PDB file of C-alpha atoms and ligand atoms in Angstrom:
ATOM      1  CA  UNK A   1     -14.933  19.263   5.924  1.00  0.00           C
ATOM      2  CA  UNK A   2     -14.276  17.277   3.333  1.00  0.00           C
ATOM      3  CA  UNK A   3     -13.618  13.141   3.694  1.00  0.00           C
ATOM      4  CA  UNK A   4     -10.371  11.371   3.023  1.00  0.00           C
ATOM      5  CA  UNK A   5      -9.923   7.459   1.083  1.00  0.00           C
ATOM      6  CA  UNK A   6      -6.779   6.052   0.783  1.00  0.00           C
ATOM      7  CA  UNK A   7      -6.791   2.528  -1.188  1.00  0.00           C
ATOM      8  CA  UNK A   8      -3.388   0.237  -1.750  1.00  0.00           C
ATOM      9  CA  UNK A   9      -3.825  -2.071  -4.657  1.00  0.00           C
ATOM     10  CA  UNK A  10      -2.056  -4.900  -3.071  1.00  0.00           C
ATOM     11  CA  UNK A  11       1.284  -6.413  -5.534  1.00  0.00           C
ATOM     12  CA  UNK A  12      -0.727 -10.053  -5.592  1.00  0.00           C
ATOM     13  CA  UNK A  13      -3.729  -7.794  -7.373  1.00  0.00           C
ATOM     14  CA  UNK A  14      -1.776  -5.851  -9.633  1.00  0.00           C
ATOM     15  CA  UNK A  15       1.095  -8.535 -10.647  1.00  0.00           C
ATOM     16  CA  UNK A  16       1.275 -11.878 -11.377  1.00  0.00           C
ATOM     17  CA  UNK A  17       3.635 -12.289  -8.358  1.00  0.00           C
ATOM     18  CA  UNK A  18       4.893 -15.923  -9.428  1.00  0.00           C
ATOM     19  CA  UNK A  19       5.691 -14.494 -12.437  1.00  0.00           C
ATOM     20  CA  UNK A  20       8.766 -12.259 -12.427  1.00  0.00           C
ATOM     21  CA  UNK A  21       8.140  -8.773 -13.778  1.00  0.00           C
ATOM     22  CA  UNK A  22       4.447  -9.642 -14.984  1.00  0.00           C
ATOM     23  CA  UNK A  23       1.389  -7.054 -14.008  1.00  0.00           C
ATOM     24  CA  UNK A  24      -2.165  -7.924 -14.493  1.00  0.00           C
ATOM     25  CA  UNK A  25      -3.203  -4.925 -16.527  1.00  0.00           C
ATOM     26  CA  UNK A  26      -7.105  -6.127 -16.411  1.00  0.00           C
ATOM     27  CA  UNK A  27      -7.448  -6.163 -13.135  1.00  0.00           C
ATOM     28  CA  UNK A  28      -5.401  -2.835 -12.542  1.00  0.00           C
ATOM     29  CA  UNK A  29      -8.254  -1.216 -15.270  1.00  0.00           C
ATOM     30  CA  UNK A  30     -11.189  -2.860 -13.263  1.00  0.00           C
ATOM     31  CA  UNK A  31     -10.170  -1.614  -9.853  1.00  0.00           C
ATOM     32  CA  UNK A  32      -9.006   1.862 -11.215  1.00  0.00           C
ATOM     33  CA  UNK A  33     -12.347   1.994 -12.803  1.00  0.00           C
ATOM     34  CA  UNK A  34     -13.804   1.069  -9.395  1.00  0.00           C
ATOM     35  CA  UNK A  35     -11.917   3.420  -6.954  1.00  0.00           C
ATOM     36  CA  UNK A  36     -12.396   6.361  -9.138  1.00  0.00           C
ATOM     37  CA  UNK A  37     -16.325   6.188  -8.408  1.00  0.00           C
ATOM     38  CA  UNK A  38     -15.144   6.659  -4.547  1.00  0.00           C
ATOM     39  CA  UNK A  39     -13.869  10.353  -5.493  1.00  0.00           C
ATOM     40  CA  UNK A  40     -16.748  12.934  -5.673  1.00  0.00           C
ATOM     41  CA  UNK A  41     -16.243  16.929  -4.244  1.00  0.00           C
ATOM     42  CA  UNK A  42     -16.649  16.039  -1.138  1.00  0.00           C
ATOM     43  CA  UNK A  43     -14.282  12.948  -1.244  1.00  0.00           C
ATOM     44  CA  UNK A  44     -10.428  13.112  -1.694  1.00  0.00           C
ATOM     45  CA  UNK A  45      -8.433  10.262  -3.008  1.00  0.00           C
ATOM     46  CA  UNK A  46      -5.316   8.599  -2.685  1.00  0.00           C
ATOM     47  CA  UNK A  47      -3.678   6.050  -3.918  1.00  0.00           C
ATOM     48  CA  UNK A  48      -1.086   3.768  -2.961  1.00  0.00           C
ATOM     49  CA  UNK A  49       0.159   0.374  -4.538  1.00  0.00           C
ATOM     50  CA  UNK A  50       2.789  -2.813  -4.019  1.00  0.00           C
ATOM     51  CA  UNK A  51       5.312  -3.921  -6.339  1.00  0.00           C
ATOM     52  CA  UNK A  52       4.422  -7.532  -6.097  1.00  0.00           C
ATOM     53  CA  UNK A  53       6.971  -9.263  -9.000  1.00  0.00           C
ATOM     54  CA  UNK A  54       8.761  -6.720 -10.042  1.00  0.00           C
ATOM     55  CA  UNK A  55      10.856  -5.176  -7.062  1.00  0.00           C
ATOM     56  CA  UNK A  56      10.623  -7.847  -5.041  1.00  0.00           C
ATOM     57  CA  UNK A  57      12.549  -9.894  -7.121  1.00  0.00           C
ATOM     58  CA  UNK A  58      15.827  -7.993  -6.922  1.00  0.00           C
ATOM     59  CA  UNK A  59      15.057  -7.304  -3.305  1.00  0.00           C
ATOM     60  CA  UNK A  60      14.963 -10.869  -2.665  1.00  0.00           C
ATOM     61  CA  UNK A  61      18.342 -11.482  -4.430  1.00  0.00           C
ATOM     62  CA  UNK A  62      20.473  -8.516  -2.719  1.00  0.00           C
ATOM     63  CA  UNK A  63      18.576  -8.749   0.586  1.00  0.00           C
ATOM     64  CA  UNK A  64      17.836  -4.830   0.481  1.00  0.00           C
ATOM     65  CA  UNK A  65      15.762  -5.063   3.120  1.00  0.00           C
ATOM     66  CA  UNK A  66      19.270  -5.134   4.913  1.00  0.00           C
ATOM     67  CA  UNK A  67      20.770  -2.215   3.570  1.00  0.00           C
ATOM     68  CA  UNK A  68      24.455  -2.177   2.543  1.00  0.00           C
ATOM     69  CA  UNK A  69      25.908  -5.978   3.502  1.00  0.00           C
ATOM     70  CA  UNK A  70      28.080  -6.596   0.903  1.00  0.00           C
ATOM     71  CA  UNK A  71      29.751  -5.208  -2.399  1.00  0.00           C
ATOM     72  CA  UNK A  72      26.676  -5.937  -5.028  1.00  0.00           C
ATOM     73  CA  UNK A  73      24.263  -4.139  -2.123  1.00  0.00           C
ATOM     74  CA  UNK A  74      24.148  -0.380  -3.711  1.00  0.00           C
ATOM     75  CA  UNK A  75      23.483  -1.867  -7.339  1.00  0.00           C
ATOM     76  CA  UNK A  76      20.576  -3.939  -5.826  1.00  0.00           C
ATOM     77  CA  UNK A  77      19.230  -1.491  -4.513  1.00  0.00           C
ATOM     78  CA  UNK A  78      19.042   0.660  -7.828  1.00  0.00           C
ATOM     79  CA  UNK A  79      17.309  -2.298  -9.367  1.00  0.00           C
ATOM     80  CA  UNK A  80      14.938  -1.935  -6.534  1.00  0.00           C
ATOM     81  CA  UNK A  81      13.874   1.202  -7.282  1.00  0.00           C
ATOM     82  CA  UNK A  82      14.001   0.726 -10.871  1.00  0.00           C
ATOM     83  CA  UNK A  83      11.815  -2.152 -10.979  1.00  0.00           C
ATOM     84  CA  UNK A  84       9.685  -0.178  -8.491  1.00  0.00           C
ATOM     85  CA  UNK A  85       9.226   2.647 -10.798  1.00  0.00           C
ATOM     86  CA  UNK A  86       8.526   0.063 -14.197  1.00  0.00           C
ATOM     87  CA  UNK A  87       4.993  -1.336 -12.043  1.00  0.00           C
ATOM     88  CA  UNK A  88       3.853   2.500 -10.503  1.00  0.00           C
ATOM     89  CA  UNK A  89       4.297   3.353 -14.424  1.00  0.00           C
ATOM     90  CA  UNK A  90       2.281   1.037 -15.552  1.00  0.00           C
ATOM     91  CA  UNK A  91      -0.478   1.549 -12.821  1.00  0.00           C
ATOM     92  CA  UNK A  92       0.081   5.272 -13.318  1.00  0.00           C
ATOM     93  CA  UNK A  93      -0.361   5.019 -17.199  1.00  0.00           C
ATOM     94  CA  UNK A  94      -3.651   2.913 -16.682  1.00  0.00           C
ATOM     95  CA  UNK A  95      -5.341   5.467 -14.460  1.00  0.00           C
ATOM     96  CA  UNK A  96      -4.460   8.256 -17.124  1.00  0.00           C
ATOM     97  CA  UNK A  97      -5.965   6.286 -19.739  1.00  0.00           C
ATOM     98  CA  UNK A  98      -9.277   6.816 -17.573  1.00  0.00           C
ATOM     99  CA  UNK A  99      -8.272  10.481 -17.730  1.00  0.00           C
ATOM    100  CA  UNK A 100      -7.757  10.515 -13.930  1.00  0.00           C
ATOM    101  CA  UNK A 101      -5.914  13.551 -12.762  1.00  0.00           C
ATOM    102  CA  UNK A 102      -3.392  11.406 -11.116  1.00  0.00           C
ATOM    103  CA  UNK A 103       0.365  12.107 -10.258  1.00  0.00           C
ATOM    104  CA  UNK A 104       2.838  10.044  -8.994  1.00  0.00           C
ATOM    105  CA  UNK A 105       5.171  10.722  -6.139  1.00  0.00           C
ATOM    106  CA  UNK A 106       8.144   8.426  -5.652  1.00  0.00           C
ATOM    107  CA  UNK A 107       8.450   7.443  -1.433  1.00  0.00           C
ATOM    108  CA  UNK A 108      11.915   7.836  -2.390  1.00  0.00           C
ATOM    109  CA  UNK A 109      12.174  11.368  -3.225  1.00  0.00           C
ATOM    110  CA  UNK A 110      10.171  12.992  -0.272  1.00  0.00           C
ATOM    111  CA  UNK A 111      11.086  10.314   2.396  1.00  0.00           C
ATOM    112  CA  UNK A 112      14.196   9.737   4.304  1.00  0.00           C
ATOM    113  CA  UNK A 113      14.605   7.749   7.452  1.00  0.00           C
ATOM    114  CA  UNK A 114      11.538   9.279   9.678  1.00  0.00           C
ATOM    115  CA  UNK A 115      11.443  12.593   8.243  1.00  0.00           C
ATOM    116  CA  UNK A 116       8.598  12.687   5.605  1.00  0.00           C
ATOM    117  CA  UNK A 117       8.288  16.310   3.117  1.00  0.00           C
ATOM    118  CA  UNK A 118       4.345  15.752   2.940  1.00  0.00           C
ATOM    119  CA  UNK A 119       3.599  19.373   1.756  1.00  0.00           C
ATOM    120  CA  UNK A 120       3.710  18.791  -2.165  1.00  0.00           C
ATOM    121  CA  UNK A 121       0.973  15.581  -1.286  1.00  0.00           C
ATOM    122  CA  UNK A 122      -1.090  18.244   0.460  1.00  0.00           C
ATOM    123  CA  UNK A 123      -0.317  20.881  -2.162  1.00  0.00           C
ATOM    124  CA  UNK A 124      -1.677  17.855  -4.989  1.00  0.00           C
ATOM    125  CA  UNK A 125      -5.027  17.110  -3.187  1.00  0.00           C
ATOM    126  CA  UNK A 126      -5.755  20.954  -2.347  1.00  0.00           C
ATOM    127  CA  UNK A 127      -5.548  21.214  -6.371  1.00  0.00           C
ATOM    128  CA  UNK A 128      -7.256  17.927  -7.264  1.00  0.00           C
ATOM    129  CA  UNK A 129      -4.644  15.840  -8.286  1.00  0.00           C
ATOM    130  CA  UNK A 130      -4.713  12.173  -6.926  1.00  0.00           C
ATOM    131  CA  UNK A 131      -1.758  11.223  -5.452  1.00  0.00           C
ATOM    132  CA  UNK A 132      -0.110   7.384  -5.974  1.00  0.00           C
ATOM    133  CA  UNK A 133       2.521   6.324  -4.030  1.00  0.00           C
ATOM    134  CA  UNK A 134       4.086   3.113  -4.119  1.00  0.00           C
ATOM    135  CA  UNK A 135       5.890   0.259  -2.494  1.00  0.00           C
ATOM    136  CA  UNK A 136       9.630   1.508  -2.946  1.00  0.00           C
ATOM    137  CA  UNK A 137      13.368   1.503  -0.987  1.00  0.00           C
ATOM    138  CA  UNK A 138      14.291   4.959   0.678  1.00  0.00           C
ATOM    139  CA  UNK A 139      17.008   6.467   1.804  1.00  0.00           C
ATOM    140  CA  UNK A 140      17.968   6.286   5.615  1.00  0.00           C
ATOM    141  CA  UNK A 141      21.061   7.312   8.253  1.00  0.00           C
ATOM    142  CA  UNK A 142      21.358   3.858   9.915  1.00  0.00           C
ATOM    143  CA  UNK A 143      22.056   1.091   7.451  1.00  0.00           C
ATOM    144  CA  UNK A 144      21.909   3.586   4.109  1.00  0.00           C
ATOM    145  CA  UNK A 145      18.991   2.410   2.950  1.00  0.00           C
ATOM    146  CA  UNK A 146      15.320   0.059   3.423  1.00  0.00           C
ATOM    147  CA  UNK A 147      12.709  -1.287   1.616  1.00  0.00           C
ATOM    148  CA  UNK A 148       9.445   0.763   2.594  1.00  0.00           C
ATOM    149  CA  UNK A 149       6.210  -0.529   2.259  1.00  0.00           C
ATOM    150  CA  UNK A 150       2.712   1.273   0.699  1.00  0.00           C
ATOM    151  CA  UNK A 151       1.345   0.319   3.645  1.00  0.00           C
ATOM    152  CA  UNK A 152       4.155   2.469   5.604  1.00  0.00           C
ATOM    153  CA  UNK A 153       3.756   5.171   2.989  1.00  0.00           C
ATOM    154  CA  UNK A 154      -0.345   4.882   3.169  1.00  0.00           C
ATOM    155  CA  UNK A 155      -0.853   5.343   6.894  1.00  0.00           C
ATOM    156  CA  UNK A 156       2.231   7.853   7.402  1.00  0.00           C
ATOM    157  CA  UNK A 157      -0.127   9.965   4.884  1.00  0.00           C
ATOM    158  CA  UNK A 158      -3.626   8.977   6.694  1.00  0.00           C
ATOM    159  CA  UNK A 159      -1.751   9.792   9.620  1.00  0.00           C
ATOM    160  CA  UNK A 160      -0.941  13.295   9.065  1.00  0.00           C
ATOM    161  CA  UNK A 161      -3.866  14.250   6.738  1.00  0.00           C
ATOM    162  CA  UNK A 162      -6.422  12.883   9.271  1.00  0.00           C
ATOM    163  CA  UNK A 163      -7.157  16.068  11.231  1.00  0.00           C
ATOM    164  CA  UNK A 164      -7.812  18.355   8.126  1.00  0.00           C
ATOM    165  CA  UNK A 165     -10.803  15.510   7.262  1.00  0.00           C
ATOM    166  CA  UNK A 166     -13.898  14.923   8.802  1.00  0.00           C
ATOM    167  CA  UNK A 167     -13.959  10.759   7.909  1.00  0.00           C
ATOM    168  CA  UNK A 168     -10.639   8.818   6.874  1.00  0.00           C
ATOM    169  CA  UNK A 169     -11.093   5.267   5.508  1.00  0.00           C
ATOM    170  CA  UNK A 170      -8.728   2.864   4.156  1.00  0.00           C
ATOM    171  CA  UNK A 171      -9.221  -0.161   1.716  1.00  0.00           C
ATOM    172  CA  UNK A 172      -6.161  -2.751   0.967  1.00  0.00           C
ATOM    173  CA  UNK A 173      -7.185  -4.687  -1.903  1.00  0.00           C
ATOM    174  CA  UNK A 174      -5.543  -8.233  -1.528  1.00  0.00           C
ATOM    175  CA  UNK A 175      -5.713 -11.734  -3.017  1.00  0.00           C
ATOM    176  CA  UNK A 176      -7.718 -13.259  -0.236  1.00  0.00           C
ATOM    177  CA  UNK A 177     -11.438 -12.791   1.464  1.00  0.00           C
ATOM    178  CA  UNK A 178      -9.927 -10.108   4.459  1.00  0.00           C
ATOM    179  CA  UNK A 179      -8.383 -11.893   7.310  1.00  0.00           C
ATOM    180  CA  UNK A 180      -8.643 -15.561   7.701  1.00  0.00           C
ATOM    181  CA  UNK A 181      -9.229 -17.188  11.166  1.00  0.00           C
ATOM    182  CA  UNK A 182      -7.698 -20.622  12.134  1.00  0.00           C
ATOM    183  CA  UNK A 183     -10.758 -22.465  10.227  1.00  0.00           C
ATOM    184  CA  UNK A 184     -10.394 -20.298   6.982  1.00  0.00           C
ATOM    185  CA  UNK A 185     -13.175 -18.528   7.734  1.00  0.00           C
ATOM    186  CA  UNK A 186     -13.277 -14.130   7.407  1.00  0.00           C
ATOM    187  CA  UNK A 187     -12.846 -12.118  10.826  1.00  0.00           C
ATOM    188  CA  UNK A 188     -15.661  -9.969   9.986  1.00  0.00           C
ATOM    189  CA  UNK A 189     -13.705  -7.162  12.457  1.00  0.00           C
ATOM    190  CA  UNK A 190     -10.829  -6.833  14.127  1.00  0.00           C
ATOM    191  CA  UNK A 191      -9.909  -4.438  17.082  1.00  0.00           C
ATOM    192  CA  UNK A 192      -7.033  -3.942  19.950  1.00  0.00           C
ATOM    193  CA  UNK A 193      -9.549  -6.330  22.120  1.00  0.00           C
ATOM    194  CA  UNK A 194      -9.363  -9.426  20.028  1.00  0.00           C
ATOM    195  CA  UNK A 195      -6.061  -8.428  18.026  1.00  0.00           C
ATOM    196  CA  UNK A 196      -4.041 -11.565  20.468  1.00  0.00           C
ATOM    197  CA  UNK A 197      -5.990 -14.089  19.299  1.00  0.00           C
ATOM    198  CA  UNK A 198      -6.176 -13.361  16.075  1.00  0.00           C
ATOM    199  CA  UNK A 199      -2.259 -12.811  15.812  1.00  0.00           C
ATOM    200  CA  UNK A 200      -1.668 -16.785  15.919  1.00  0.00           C
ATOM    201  CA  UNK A 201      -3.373 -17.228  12.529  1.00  0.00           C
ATOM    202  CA  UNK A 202      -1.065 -13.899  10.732  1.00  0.00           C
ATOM    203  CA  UNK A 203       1.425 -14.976   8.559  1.00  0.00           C
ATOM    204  CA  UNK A 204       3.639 -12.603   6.316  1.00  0.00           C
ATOM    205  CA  UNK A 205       3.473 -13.583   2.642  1.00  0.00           C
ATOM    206  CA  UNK A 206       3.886 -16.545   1.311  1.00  0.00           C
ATOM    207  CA  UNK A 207       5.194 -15.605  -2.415  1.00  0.00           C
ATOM    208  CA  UNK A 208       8.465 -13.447  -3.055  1.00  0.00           C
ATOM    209  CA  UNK A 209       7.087 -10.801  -1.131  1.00  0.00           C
ATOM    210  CA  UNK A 210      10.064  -9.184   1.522  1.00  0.00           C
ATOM    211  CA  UNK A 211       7.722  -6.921   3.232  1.00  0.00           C
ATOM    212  CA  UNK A 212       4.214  -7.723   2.747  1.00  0.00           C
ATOM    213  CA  UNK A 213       2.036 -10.375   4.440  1.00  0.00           C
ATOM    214  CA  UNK A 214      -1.282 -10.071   6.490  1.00  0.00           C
ATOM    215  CA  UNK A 215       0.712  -9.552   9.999  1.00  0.00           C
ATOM    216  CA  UNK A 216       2.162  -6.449   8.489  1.00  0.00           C
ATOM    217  CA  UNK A 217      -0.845  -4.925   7.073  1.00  0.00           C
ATOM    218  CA  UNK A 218      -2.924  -5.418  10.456  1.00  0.00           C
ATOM    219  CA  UNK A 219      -0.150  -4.231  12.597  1.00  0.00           C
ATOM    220  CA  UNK A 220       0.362  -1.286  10.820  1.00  0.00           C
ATOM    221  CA  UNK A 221      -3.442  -0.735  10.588  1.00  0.00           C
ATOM    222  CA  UNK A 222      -4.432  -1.396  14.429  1.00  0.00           C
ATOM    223  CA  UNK A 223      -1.398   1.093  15.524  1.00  0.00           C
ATOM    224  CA  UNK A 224      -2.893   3.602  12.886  1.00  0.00           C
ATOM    225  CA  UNK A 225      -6.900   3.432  14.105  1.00  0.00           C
ATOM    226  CA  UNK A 226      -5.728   3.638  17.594  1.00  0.00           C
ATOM    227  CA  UNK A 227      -4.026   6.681  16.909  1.00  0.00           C
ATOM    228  CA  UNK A 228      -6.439   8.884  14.207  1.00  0.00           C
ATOM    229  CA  UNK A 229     -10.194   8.582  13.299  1.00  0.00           C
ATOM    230  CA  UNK A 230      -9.587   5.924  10.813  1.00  0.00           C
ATOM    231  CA  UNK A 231     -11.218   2.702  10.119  1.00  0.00           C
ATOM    232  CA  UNK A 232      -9.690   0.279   7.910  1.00  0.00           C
ATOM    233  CA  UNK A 233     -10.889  -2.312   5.364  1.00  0.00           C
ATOM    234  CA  UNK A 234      -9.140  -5.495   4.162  1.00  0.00           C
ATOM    235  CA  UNK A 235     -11.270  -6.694   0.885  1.00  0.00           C
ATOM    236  CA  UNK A 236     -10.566  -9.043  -2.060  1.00  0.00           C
ATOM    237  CA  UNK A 237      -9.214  -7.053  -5.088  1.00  0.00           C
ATOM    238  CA  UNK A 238      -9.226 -10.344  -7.201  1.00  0.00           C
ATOM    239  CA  UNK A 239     -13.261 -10.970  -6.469  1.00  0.00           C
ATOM    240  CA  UNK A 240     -15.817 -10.231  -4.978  1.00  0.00           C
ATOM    241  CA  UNK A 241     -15.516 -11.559  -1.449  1.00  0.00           C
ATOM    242  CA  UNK A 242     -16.139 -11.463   1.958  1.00  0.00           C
ATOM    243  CA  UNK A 243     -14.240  -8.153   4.244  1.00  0.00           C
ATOM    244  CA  UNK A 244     -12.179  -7.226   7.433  1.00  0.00           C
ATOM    245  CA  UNK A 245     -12.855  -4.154   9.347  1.00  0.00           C
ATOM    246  CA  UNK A 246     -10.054  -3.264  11.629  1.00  0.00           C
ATOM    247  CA  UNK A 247     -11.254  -0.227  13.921  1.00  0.00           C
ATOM    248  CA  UNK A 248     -10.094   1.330  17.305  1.00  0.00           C
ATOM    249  CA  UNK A 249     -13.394  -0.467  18.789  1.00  0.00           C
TER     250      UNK A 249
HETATM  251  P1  ADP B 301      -0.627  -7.878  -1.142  1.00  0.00           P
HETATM  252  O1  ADP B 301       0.513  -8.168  -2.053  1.00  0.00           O
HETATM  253  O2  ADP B 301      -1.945  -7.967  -1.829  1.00  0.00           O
HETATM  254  O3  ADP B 301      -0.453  -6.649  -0.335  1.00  0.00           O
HETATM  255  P2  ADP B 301       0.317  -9.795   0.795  1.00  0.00           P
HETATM  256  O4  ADP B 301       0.897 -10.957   0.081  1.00  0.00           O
HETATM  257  O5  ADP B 301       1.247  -8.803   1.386  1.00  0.00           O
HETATM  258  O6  ADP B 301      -0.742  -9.098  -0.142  1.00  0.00           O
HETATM  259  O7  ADP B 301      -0.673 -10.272   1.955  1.00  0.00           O
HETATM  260  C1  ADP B 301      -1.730 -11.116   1.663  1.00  0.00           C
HETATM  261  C2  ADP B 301      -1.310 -12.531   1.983  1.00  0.00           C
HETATM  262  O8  ADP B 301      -1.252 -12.685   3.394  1.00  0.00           O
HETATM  263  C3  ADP B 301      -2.273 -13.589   1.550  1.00  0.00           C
HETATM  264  O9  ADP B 301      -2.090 -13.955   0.189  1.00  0.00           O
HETATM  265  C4  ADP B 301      -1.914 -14.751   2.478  1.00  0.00           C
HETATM  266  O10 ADP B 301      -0.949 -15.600   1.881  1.00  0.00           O
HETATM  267  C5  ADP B 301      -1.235 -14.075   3.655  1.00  0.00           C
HETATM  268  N1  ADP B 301      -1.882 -14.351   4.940  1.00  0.00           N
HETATM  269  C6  ADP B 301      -1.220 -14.707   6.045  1.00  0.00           C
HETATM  270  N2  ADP B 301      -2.053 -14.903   7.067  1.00  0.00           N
HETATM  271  C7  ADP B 301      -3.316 -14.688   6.628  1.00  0.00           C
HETATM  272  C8  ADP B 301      -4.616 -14.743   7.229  1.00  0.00           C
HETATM  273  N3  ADP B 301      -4.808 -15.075   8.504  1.00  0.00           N
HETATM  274  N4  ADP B 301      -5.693 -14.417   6.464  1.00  0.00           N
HETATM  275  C9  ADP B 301      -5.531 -14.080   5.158  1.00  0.00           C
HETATM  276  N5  ADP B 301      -4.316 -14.020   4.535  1.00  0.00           N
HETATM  277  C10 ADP B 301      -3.225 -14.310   5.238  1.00  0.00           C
END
């Protein structure tokens, strides 16, 4: 059996996220670079990024997170999704210029509400493609429509991939040295045991982001190791820093 990585480039690595619209093309070339050493023949790859300042600008004025609200709602939410597309293309474009075998596959298009169409993902790694999904809005019954995170889109993948690999790990690249405690200092590991004390010091984001933040990405993480073989990394994708490992134990 083969192993399994998933990485998210987090938006504050991959855009300038004070400045509207703005990637950081270096650093998207030095981490490809990096992550593509992870795959080998008996390591798969996927990859998942945020949209930092380009969708969440839009987002932020139309409030997509809360679906349809008022007359201007559906057009913000196709600026959503278009500004969502302009960053994957640019990561996408990058990782080509490596001549990585990657494809793209838009959250939008094979996720609605909680149904997910994960076969053509499956079908891409069997063939050794590299999947990269991305922060984006879907499509949903209740309120027509959400912003959806790559961390949602990440672990809904580790989740159902998990039992065809013998070893899953997960890296989120971020702008900060893993999880902070309340002196500043790194939580070398977090787990279900200590998760309530650590908690207090979880903020979401402090920039433009609408769905990001720490909280979200440890949430999301402890619910995923405590329900597949998964252990998950929080590291500095701006420098070299200092690590969070969130595991079941
Ligand atoms: P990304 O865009 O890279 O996914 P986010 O902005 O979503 O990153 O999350 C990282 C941010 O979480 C940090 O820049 C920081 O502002 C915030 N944060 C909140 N609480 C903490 C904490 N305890 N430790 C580290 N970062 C934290």
């Amino acid at each position: 059996m083969k192993n399994l990585i998933l990485v998210k480039l987090g938006g504050s690595v991959i855009t300038y996220k004070e400045r509207p619209f703005t990637a950081r093309r270096e650093n998207i070339v030095r981490l490809a670079r990096e992550i593509l050493k992870f795959r080998n023949k008996n390591t798969d790859l996927i990859i998942a990024h945020g949209g930092g300042s380009f969708p969440h600008v839009p987002a932020s004025k139309y409030q997509t997170q809360n679906g349809i609200i008022n007359k201007n709602s559906v057009l913000g939410f196709s600026l959503t999704a278009d500004a969502a597309i302009q960053i994957n293309r640019i990561v996408v474009t990058e990782f080509l210029n490596l001549k990585a075998p990657v494809a793209s596959f838009a959250p939008l298009s094979f996720i609605y509400g909680k149904r997910v169409f994960f076969d053509p993902i499956k079908k891409a790694l069997e063939i050794g493609l590299i999947p990269i999904i991305y922060g984006d809005v879907i499509m949903n019954e209740k309120q027509g429509f959400e912003i959806y995170s790559g961390e949602k889109t990440l672990d809904l993948l580790a989740g159902k991939f998990a039992p065809d690999y013998a070893k899953v790990k997960i890296i989120y690249y971020t702008d900060v040295n893993g999880v902070y405690d309340e002196n500043g200092k790194t939580v070398s590991s977090i787990t279900p045991k200590n998760f309530a004390t650590i908690k207090k010091n979880l903020t979401g984001s402090k920039k433009t982001d609408v769905t990001g933040g720490m909280l979200h990405k440890v949430t999301e993480s402890l619910k995923l190791v405590q329900n597949i073989d998964a252990v998950v990394y929080i590291t500095n994708g701006l420098s070299r820093g200092k690590s969070t490992k969130i595991s079941k134990d």
